[in-house]
Short mmCIF file of C-alpha atoms and ligand atoms in Angstrom, two decimals:
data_model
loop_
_atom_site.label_atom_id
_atom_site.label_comp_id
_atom_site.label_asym_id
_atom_site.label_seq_id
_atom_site.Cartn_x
_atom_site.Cartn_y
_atom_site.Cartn_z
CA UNK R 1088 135.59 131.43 126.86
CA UNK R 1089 137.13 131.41 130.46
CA UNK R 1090 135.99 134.38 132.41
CA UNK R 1091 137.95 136.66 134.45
CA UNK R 1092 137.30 137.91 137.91
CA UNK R 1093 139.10 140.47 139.51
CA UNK R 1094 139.23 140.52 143.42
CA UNK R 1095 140.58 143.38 146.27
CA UNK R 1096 139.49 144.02 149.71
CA UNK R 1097 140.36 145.77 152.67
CA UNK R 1098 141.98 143.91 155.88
CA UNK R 1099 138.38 143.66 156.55
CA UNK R 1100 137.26 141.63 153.88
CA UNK R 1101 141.10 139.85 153.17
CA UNK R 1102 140.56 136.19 154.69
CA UNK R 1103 136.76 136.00 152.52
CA UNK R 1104 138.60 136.97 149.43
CA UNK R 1105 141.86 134.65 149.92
CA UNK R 1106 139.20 131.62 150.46
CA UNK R 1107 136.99 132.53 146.87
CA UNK R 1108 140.42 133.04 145.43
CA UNK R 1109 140.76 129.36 146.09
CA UNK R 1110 137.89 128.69 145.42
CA UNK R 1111 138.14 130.33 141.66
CA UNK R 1112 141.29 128.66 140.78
CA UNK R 1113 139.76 125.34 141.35
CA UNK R 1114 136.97 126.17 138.44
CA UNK R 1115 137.76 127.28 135.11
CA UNK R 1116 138.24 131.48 136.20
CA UNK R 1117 141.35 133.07 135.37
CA UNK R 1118 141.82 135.22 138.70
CA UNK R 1119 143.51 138.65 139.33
CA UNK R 1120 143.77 139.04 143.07
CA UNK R 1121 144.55 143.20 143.36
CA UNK R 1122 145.07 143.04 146.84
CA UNK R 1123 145.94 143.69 149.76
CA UNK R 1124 147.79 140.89 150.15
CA UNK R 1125 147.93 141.09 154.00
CA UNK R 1126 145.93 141.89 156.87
CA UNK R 1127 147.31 144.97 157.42
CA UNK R 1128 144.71 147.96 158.35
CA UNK R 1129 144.39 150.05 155.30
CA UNK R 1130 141.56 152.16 153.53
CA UNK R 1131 139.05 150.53 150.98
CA UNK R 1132 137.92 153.20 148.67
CA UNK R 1133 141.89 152.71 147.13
CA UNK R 1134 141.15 149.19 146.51
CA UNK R 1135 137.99 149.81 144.83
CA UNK R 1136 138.97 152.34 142.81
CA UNK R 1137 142.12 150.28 141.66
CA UNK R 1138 139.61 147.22 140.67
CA UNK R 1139 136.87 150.04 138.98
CA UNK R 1140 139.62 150.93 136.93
CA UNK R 1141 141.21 147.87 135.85
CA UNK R 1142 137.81 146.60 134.88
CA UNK R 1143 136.85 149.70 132.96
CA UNK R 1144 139.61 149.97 131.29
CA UNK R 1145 138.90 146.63 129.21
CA UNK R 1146 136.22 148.13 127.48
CA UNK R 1147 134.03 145.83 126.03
CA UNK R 1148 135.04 142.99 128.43
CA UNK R 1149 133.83 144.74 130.65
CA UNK R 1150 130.47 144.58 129.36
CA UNK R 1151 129.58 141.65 128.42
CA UNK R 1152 130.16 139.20 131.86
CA UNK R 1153 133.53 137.69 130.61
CA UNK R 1154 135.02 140.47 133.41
CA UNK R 1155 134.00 141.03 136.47
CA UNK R 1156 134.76 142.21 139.63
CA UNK R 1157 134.66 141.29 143.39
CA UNK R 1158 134.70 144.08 146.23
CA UNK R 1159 135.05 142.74 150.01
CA UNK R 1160 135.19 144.96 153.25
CA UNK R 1161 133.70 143.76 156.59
CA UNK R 1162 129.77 144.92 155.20
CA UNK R 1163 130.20 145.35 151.67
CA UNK R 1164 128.80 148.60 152.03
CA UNK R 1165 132.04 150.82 151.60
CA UNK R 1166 132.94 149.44 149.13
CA UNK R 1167 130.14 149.68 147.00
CA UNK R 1168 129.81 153.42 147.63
CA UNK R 1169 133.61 154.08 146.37
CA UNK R 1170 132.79 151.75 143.12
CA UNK R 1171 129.87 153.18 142.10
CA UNK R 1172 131.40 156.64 142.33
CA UNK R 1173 132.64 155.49 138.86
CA UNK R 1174 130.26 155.95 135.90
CA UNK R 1175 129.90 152.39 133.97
CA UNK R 1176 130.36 150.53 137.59
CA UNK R 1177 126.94 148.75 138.82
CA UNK R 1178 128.66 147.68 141.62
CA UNK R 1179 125.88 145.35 143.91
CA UNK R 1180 126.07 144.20 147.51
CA UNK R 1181 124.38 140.44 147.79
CA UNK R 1182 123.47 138.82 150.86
CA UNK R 1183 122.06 136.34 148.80
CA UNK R 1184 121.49 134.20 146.16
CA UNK R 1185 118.37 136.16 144.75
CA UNK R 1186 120.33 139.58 145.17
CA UNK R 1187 123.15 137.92 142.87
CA UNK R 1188 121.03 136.00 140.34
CA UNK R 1189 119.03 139.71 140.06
CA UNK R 1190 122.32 142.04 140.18
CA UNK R 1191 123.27 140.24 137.27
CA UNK R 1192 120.28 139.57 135.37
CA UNK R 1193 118.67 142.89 135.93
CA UNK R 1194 121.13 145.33 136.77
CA UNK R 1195 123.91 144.03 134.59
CA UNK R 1196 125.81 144.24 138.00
CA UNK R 1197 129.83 143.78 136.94
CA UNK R 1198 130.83 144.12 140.57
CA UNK R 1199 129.86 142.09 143.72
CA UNK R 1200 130.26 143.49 146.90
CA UNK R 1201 130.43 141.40 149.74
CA UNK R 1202 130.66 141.65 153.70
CA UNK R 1203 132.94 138.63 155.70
CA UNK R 1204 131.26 140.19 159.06
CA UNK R 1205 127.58 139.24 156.91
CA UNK R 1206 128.12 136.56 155.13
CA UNK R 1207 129.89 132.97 156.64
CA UNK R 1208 131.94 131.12 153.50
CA UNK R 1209 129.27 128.57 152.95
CA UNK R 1210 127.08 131.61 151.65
CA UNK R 1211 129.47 133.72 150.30
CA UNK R 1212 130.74 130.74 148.07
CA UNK R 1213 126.91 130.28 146.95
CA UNK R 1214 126.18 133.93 146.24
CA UNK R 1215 129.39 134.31 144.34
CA UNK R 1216 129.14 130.99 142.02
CA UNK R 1217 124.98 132.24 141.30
CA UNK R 1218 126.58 135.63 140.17
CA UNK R 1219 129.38 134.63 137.96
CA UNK R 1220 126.76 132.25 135.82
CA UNK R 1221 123.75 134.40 135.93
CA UNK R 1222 123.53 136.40 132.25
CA UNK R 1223 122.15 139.57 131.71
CA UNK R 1224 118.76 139.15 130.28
CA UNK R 1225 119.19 142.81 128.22
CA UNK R 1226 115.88 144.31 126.87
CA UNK R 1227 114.06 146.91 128.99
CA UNK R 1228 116.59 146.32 131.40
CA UNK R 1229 119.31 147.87 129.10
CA UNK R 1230 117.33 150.55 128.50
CA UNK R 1231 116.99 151.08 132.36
CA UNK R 1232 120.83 150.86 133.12
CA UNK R 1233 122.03 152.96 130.48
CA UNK R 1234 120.05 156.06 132.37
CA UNK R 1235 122.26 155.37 135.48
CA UNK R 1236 124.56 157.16 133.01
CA UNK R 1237 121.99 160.58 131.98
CA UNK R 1238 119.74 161.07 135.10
CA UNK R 1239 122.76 160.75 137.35
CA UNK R 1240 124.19 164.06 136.00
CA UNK R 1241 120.79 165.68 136.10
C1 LIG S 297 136.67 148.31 158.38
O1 LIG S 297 136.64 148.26 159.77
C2 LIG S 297 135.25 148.44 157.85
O2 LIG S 297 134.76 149.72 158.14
C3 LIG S 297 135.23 148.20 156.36
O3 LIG S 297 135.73 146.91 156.11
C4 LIG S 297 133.87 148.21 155.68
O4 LIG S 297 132.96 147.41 156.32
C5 LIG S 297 133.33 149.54 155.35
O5 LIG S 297 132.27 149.67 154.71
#
């Protein structure tokens, strides 16, 4: 089954995602680039609200790693706050490969956050191609994620 990765960023983070956007359509990824689509200043809790909800809405494509998402501002940082505002986002920031192969394999991570003033391409390309393969190993990890959901209403 092909997956499907959704992509937005702010003008920080808008000449990383154009290059992975390449970089997607050359492998087998069906791509949904949500913008911005220039370099324009502009504000990236919108954009990562617009991808949280595209890729919740799905349901259970969401779930499963056939979906998934990828946040870029100039750390990473912002916009991993604004998508994890959103209960059933694990947004992660990655620096590197480790962080991705563990976001996704621990954490169930259906966002990755990235920073273009952190990461050069080289890496960036690396992190992102370890996170879209790595599965979710489930078990006791499950159990772990699903109280993101409970303890963070406590
Ligand atoms: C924009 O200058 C910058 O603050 C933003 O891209 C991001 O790094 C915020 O977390």
């Amino acid at each position: 089954m092909t997956k499907t990765i959704l992509l937005a960023s702010d003008h920080g983070g808008f000449a990383l995602k154009t290059a992975l956007i390449q970089a997607l359509r050359k492998d087998d990824c069906r791509v949904e680039d949500l913008g911005p689509d220039c370099t324009t200043s502009c504000d990236y809790p919108a954009f990562a609200d617009k991808l949280a909800q595209r890729l919740l809405a799905s349901g259970e494509e969401g779930q499963n790693g056939m979906l998934l998402g990828i946040l870029i501002c100039g750390t990473g940082l912002g916009m991993s706050m604004a998508a994890n505002r959103h209960p059933g986002i694990r947004a992660a920031v990655c620096t590197n490969e480790f962080m991705a192969r563990m976001a996704r394999a621990h954490n169930n991570a259906n966002v990755l956050c990235l920073g273009e003033r952190v990461v050069g391409l080289g890496l960036a390309l690396d992190i992102m191609h370890t996170f879209l393969a790595a599965p979710f190993e489930g078990g006791r990890h499950l159990r772990r994620i699903e109280q993101f959901e409970t303890h963070s209403m406590a």
